[in-house]
mmCIF file of C-alpha atoms and ligand atoms in Angstrom:
data_model
loop_
_atom_site.group_PDB
_atom_site.id
_atom_site.type_symbol
_atom_site.label_atom_id
_atom_site.label_comp_id
_atom_site.label_asym_id
_atom_site.label_seq_id
_atom_site.Cartn_x
_atom_site.Cartn_y
_atom_site.Cartn_z
ATOM 1 C CA MET A 16 0.142 -0.088 -0.104
ATOM 2 C CA THR A 17 1.154 3.432 -0.638
ATOM 3 C CA SER A 18 1.749 5.299 2.306
ATOM 4 C CA PRO A 19 -0.148 8.835 3.054
ATOM 5 C CA ASP A 20 2.817 10.838 2.336
ATOM 6 C CA GLU A 21 3.424 9.121 -0.852
ATOM 7 C CA ARG A 22 -0.049 10.048 -1.879
ATOM 8 C CA PRO A 23 -1.051 13.016 -4.426
ATOM 9 C CA LEU A 24 -2.324 16.154 -2.609
ATOM 10 C CA VAL A 25 -4.915 16.565 -5.076
ATOM 11 C CA THR A 26 -5.716 14.661 -8.066
ATOM 12 C CA ALA A 27 -8.343 15.771 -10.609
ATOM 13 C CA ASP A 28 -10.584 13.507 -12.962
ATOM 14 C CA GLU A 29 -12.420 15.100 -16.221
ATOM 15 C CA VAL A 30 -13.110 17.759 -14.283
ATOM 16 C CA ALA A 31 -15.613 20.590 -15.665
ATOM 17 C CA ARG A 32 -17.278 23.586 -14.054
ATOM 18 C CA THR A 33 -20.371 25.162 -16.000
ATOM 19 C CA PHE A 34 -21.335 28.570 -14.407
ATOM 20 C CA GLY A 35 -25.358 29.333 -15.588
ATOM 21 C CA LYS A 36 -27.781 27.074 -17.459
ATOM 22 C CA GLY A 37 -29.310 26.915 -20.895
ATOM 23 C CA PRO A 38 -28.201 29.218 -24.016
ATOM 24 C CA ALA A 39 -26.483 31.261 -21.226
ATOM 25 C CA ALA A 40 -23.939 28.581 -19.414
ATOM 26 C CA VAL A 41 -20.515 29.134 -19.953
ATOM 27 C CA VAL A 42 -17.666 26.154 -19.469
ATOM 28 C CA ALA A 43 -15.409 27.694 -17.372
ATOM 29 C CA VAL A 44 -13.284 24.778 -17.500
ATOM 30 C CA TYR A 45 -13.670 21.430 -19.879
ATOM 31 C CA GLY A 46 -12.495 18.039 -18.321
ATOM 32 C CA ALA A 47 -9.488 18.940 -16.527
ATOM 33 C CA THR A 48 -6.949 16.025 -15.290
ATOM 34 C CA CYS A 49 -3.749 16.944 -13.427
ATOM 35 C CA ARG A 50 -2.280 16.225 -10.112
ATOM 36 C CA VAL A 51 -0.581 17.654 -7.385
ATOM 37 C CA GLU A 52 2.210 16.023 -5.424
ATOM 38 C CA ARG A 53 4.243 16.715 -2.718
ATOM 39 C CA GLY A 54 7.043 19.134 -3.693
ATOM 40 C CA ASP A 55 5.514 20.405 -6.629
ATOM 41 C CA ARG A 56 5.522 23.882 -7.637
ATOM 42 C CA ILE A 57 3.363 24.444 -10.219
ATOM 43 C CA ALA A 58 2.672 27.341 -12.914
ATOM 44 C CA VAL A 59 -0.883 28.124 -14.275
ATOM 45 C CA THR A 60 -0.886 30.406 -16.881
ATOM 46 C CA GLY A 61 -3.073 31.697 -19.737
ATOM 47 C CA PRO A 62 -5.064 34.609 -20.491
ATOM 48 C CA SER A 63 -7.562 36.587 -18.624
ATOM 49 C CA GLY A 64 -10.803 34.503 -18.663
ATOM 50 C CA SER A 65 -9.098 31.294 -19.483
ATOM 51 C CA GLY A 66 -10.380 29.770 -16.461
ATOM 52 C CA LYS A 67 -7.166 29.555 -14.016
ATOM 53 C CA SER A 68 -9.266 30.903 -11.086
ATOM 54 C CA THR A 69 -11.918 28.494 -11.810
ATOM 55 C CA LEU A 70 -9.864 25.665 -11.913
ATOM 56 C CA LEU A 71 -7.797 26.798 -8.843
ATOM 57 C CA HIS A 72 -10.850 27.128 -6.755
ATOM 58 C CA LEU A 73 -11.668 23.465 -7.559
ATOM 59 C CA LEU A 74 -8.118 22.259 -6.885
ATOM 60 C CA ALA A 75 -8.068 24.489 -3.327
ATOM 61 C CA GLY A 76 -12.099 22.777 -2.387
ATOM 62 C CA LEU A 77 -13.425 26.187 -2.570
ATOM 63 C CA ASP A 78 -15.856 25.416 -5.948
ATOM 64 C CA SER A 79 -17.436 22.193 -6.807
ATOM 65 C CA PRO A 80 -16.540 20.604 -10.249
ATOM 66 C CA THR A 81 -20.198 20.147 -12.561
ATOM 67 C CA THR A 82 -18.936 16.813 -13.449
ATOM 68 C CA GLY A 83 -15.742 14.765 -12.826
ATOM 69 C CA THR A 84 -14.175 13.665 -9.538
ATOM 70 C CA ILE A 85 -12.021 15.773 -7.405
ATOM 71 C CA SER A 86 -10.036 14.367 -3.996
ATOM 72 C CA TRP A 87 -7.237 14.666 -2.134
ATOM 73 C CA PRO A 88 -5.882 11.334 -1.472
ATOM 74 C CA GLY A 89 -2.697 12.625 0.537
ATOM 75 C CA ILE A 90 -4.122 15.625 2.710
ATOM 76 C CA GLY A 91 -7.931 14.483 3.785
ATOM 77 C CA THR A 92 -11.775 15.106 3.167
ATOM 78 C CA LYS A 93 -12.740 18.401 1.895
ATOM 79 C CA GLU A 94 -14.469 19.501 4.942
ATOM 80 C CA LYS A 95 -11.183 19.693 6.686
ATOM 81 C CA LEU A 96 -8.901 21.801 3.846
ATOM 82 C CA ARG A 97 -8.999 24.631 5.499
ATOM 83 C CA PRO A 98 -8.003 26.124 7.903
ATOM 84 C CA GLY A 99 -5.290 23.771 7.602
ATOM 85 C CA PRO A 100 -3.656 21.599 4.993
ATOM 86 C CA VAL A 101 -4.967 24.012 2.082
ATOM 87 C CA ALA A 102 -4.213 27.632 2.097
ATOM 88 C CA VAL A 103 -4.994 30.231 -0.789
ATOM 89 C CA VAL A 104 -3.391 33.278 -1.142
ATOM 90 C CA PHE A 105 -5.865 35.578 -3.449
ATOM 91 C CA GLN A 106 -4.696 38.573 -6.056
ATOM 92 C CA ALA A 107 -5.620 41.170 -3.068
ATOM 93 C CA PRO A 108 -4.674 40.772 0.269
ATOM 94 C CA SER A 109 -7.734 41.371 1.747
ATOM 95 C CA LEU A 110 -6.157 41.932 5.014
ATOM 96 C CA MET A 111 -8.654 43.515 7.989
ATOM 97 C CA PRO A 112 -8.338 46.544 8.389
ATOM 98 C CA ALA A 113 -8.972 46.903 11.819
ATOM 99 C CA LEU A 114 -6.356 44.220 13.038
ATOM 100 C CA ASP A 115 -3.001 44.665 13.098
ATOM 101 C CA VAL A 116 -0.735 42.602 10.875
ATOM 102 C CA LEU A 117 -0.316 39.927 13.607
ATOM 103 C CA GLU A 118 -3.615 39.369 14.640
ATOM 104 C CA ASN A 119 -4.271 39.014 10.715
ATOM 105 C CA VAL A 120 -2.389 36.433 10.255
ATOM 106 C CA ALA A 121 -3.619 34.425 13.349
ATOM 107 C CA LEU A 122 -6.989 34.850 12.253
ATOM 108 C CA PRO A 123 -7.421 31.889 10.551
ATOM 109 C CA LEU A 124 -6.580 30.251 13.486
ATOM 110 C CA VAL A 125 -8.358 32.551 16.092
ATOM 111 C CA LEU A 126 -11.653 31.825 13.795
ATOM 112 C CA ALA A 127 -10.936 27.596 13.925
ATOM 113 C CA GLY A 128 -11.276 27.996 17.693
ATOM 114 C CA THR A 129 -7.561 27.979 18.477
ATOM 115 C CA ASP A 130 -7.108 29.869 21.622
ATOM 116 C CA ASP A 131 -5.266 33.231 21.424
ATOM 117 C CA PRO A 132 -2.096 32.973 22.870
ATOM 118 C CA SER A 133 -1.119 29.955 20.619
ATOM 119 C CA ALA A 134 -2.431 31.404 17.547
ATOM 120 C CA ARG A 135 -0.300 34.280 18.416
ATOM 121 C CA SER A 136 2.342 32.743 18.686
ATOM 122 C CA ALA A 137 2.228 30.715 16.064
ATOM 123 C CA ALA A 138 1.465 33.646 13.625
ATOM 124 C CA ALA A 139 4.410 35.413 14.846
ATOM 125 C CA ASP A 140 6.535 32.078 13.574
ATOM 126 C CA ALA A 141 4.670 32.731 10.299
ATOM 127 C CA LEU A 142 5.820 36.386 10.416
ATOM 128 C CA ALA A 143 9.694 35.425 11.710
ATOM 129 C CA LEU A 144 9.946 32.536 8.889
ATOM 130 C CA LEU A 145 9.205 35.406 6.216
ATOM 131 C CA GLY A 146 11.284 38.151 7.356
ATOM 132 C CA LEU A 147 8.537 40.089 8.214
ATOM 133 C CA SER A 148 8.326 40.496 12.311
ATOM 134 C CA ALA A 149 8.995 44.079 11.815
ATOM 135 C CA LEU A 150 5.773 44.212 10.417
ATOM 136 C CA ALA A 151 3.544 42.833 13.425
ATOM 137 C CA ALA A 152 2.267 46.149 15.183
ATOM 138 C CA LYS A 153 1.545 47.830 11.806
ATOM 139 C CA VAL A 154 -1.953 47.828 10.462
ATOM 140 C CA PRO A 155 -2.956 47.329 6.984
ATOM 141 C CA ASP A 156 -3.367 50.888 5.944
ATOM 142 C CA GLU A 157 0.422 51.454 7.009
ATOM 143 C CA LEU A 158 1.870 48.572 4.429
ATOM 144 C CA SER A 159 2.738 48.747 0.988
ATOM 145 C CA GLY A 160 1.067 46.767 -1.739
ATOM 146 C CA GLY A 161 3.990 43.975 -1.637
ATOM 147 C CA GLN A 162 3.937 44.460 1.954
ATOM 148 C CA ALA A 163 0.750 43.397 2.247
ATOM 149 C CA GLN A 164 0.412 40.504 0.211
ATOM 150 C CA ARG A 165 3.443 39.065 1.867
ATOM 151 C CA VAL A 166 1.694 39.621 4.901
ATOM 152 C CA ALA A 167 -1.140 37.719 3.005
ATOM 153 C CA VAL A 168 1.626 34.930 2.388
ATOM 154 C CA ALA A 169 2.529 34.621 5.738
ATOM 155 C CA ARG A 170 -1.050 33.946 6.784
ATOM 156 C CA SER A 171 -1.004 31.235 4.350
ATOM 157 C CA LEU A 172 1.752 29.445 6.380
ATOM 158 C CA VAL A 173 -0.297 29.449 10.254
ATOM 159 C CA ALA A 174 -2.175 26.344 9.739
ATOM 160 C CA ASN A 175 0.604 24.017 8.472
ATOM 161 C CA PRO A 176 -0.363 23.831 4.932
ATOM 162 C CA LYS A 177 0.677 21.041 2.741
ATOM 163 C CA LEU A 178 -0.838 22.851 -0.472
ATOM 164 C CA ILE A 179 -0.516 26.751 -1.234
ATOM 165 C CA VAL A 180 -2.306 27.882 -3.965
ATOM 166 C CA ALA A 181 -2.367 31.479 -5.312
ATOM 167 C CA ASP A 182 -4.634 33.227 -7.316
ATOM 168 C CA GLU A 183 -2.738 35.474 -9.825
ATOM 169 C CA PRO A 184 -0.896 37.104 -6.362
ATOM 170 C CA THR A 185 1.292 39.631 -7.903
ATOM 171 C CA GLY A 186 -1.677 40.270 -9.930
ATOM 172 C CA GLN A 187 -1.588 44.154 -8.883
ATOM 173 C CA LEU A 188 2.050 44.899 -8.650
ATOM 174 C CA ASP A 189 4.850 45.941 -10.440
ATOM 175 C CA HIS A 190 7.545 43.756 -11.865
ATOM 176 C CA ALA A 191 10.487 44.205 -8.613
ATOM 177 C CA THR A 192 7.595 43.816 -6.303
ATOM 178 C CA ALA A 193 6.008 41.045 -8.000
ATOM 179 C CA ALA A 194 9.278 39.320 -7.361
ATOM 180 C CA VAL A 195 9.434 39.590 -3.738
ATOM 181 C CA VAL A 196 6.375 37.959 -3.276
ATOM 182 C CA ILE A 197 6.633 35.469 -5.343
ATOM 183 C CA ASP A 198 10.218 34.952 -3.218
ATOM 184 C CA ALA A 199 8.502 34.572 -0.007
ATOM 185 C CA LEU A 200 5.780 32.270 -1.861
ATOM 186 C CA LEU A 201 8.839 29.663 -2.724
ATOM 187 C CA SER A 202 9.765 30.539 1.013
ATOM 188 C CA ALA A 203 6.633 29.564 2.694
ATOM 189 C CA ALA A 204 6.658 26.512 0.307
ATOM 190 C CA LEU A 205 10.123 25.757 1.298
ATOM 191 C CA VAL A 206 10.219 26.416 5.348
ATOM 192 C CA SER A 207 6.196 24.530 5.555
ATOM 193 C CA GLY A 208 7.281 21.815 3.043
ATOM 194 C CA ALA A 209 4.009 22.487 1.342
ATOM 195 C CA ALA A 210 3.430 22.280 -3.104
ATOM 196 C CA LEU A 211 2.810 25.593 -4.292
ATOM 197 C CA LEU A 212 0.239 26.261 -6.986
ATOM 198 C CA VAL A 213 0.507 29.804 -8.634
ATOM 199 C CA ALA A 214 -2.068 31.411 -11.228
ATOM 200 C CA THR A 215 -0.281 33.673 -13.203
ATOM 201 C CA HIS A 216 -0.386 35.413 -16.267
ATOM 202 C CA ASP A 217 3.047 37.062 -15.930
ATOM 203 C CA PRO A 218 6.002 35.614 -18.099
ATOM 204 C CA ARG A 219 8.088 36.891 -15.556
ATOM 205 C CA VAL A 220 6.615 35.130 -12.749
ATOM 206 C CA THR A 221 5.801 31.730 -14.764
ATOM 207 C CA GLU A 222 9.801 31.573 -15.459
ATOM 208 C CA ARG A 223 10.465 30.590 -12.080
ATOM 209 C CA PHE A 224 8.562 27.602 -11.882
ATOM 210 C CA ALA A 225 9.691 24.239 -13.101
ATOM 211 C CA ARG A 226 6.378 22.922 -13.889
ATOM 212 C CA ARG A 227 4.186 24.742 -15.912
ATOM 213 C CA TRP A 228 0.443 23.897 -16.732
ATOM 214 C CA ALA A 229 -1.363 26.158 -19.364
ATOM 215 C CA MET A 230 -5.151 26.993 -19.876
ATOM 216 C CA ASP A 231 -6.225 27.713 -22.812
ATOM 217 C CA ASP A 232 -10.032 28.706 -23.140
ATOM 218 C CA GLY A 233 -11.029 26.413 -20.232
ATOM 219 C CA ARG A 234 -9.050 23.594 -21.624
ATOM 220 C CA LEU A 235 -6.061 22.598 -19.434
ATOM 221 C CA ARG A 236 -2.717 21.407 -21.103
ATOM 222 C CA VAL A 237 0.542 19.911 -18.637
ATOM 223 C CA ALA A 238 3.116 21.280 -19.752
ATOM 224 C CA GLU A 239 6.371 18.706 -19.965
ATOM 225 C CA GLU A 240 8.430 20.120 -16.917
ATOM 226 C CA ALA A 241 10.881 22.834 -18.042
ATOM 227 C CA ALA A 242 14.176 24.180 -17.223
ATOM 228 C CA CYS A 243 13.443 26.471 -14.127
ATOM 229 C CA SER A 244 15.472 29.641 -14.320
ATOM 230 C CA ARG A 245 15.945 32.249 -11.754
HETATM 231 P P1 ADP B 310 -9.059 33.067 -15.521
HETATM 232 O O1 ADP B 310 -8.969 32.795 -13.931
HETATM 233 O O2 ADP B 310 -8.448 32.849 -16.237
HETATM 234 O O3 ADP B 310 -9.155 34.642 -15.587
HETATM 235 P P2 ADP B 310 -11.990 32.686 -14.732
HETATM 236 O O4 ADP B 310 -11.940 31.172 -14.064
HETATM 237 O O5 ADP B 310 -12.269 33.612 -14.047
HETATM 238 O O6 ADP B 310 -10.511 32.667 -15.643
HETATM 239 O O7 ADP B 310 -13.216 32.535 -15.793
HETATM 240 C C1 ADP B 310 -13.329 31.436 -16.698
HETATM 241 C C2 ADP B 310 -14.550 31.980 -17.784
HETATM 242 O O8 ADP B 310 -15.591 31.501 -16.710
HETATM 243 C C3 ADP B 310 -14.792 33.125 -17.924
HETATM 244 O O9 ADP B 310 -15.326 33.231 -19.515
HETATM 245 C C4 ADP B 310 -15.742 33.825 -16.945
HETATM 246 O O10 ADP B 310 -16.180 34.793 -17.209
HETATM 247 C C5 ADP B 310 -16.281 32.515 -16.633
HETATM 248 N N1 ADP B 310 -16.909 32.679 -14.852
HETATM 249 C C6 ADP B 310 -15.993 32.562 -13.984
HETATM 250 N N2 ADP B 310 -16.433 32.487 -12.673
HETATM 251 C C7 ADP B 310 -18.026 32.790 -13.038
HETATM 252 C C8 ADP B 310 -19.068 32.704 -12.226
HETATM 253 N N3 ADP B 310 -19.197 32.618 -11.213
HETATM 254 N N4 ADP B 310 -20.320 32.858 -12.618
HETATM 255 C C9 ADP B 310 -20.117 32.799 -14.644
HETATM 256 N N5 ADP B 310 -19.125 32.785 -14.710
HETATM 257 C C10 ADP B 310 -17.793 33.076 -14.657
HETATM 258 MG MG1 MG B 311 -8.562 34.753 -12.324
#
């Protein structure tokens, strides 16, 4: 038998997602088959509207397929993905303005019922791992866009992820700032041992990833390994 540690984190088998019904229906993803294994670093490329977000939401368990099957053999059941083994980073960092950085990073644990001192301590660790401890007492209004997104990356680390899914995390950032956020995501994956799946339409982000999946009008093409340049 395969041990749980060797099983894929997520597998999708002929997964399709249609929005709406009848003549107005939009097929966002057609029959996608793919898997994410431990240690994977995957860029999901494709133009706007090609289905990247829909695919990522399905793989993160935020949405359910219209047809086909998704499972998380190396992680667990869909109900237990968050907070915990699957963390999601969105295009906008969506920090709570009334909370300071430490409290924002601790929030997923607090909402899941972790006691306050433990949640704060885990949040301080996550910030330290990304070199962000100096921001702990700031409020989101005091952060630059890149700092806020790195705090969102720290938040993704707080509940011991096995898979970090980031949907165009650098979409609102200039190139230099984007590179720093990608550095933070790669560091987060390294220190947590999580796999990383990042949607982007920025070629300069894509070239940092050895594995590349391309979405084209709802169809997924899983590319061969490419040489990874940093
Ligand atoms: P991408 O992230 O590559 O820009 P999306 O996955 O957001 O692509 O969208 C793929 C297609 O599905 C687009 O045509 C989009 O308009 C459509 N779509 C996505 N989400 C919804 C939704 N909630 N309701 C209706 N259509 C949607
Ligand atoms: Mg999108």
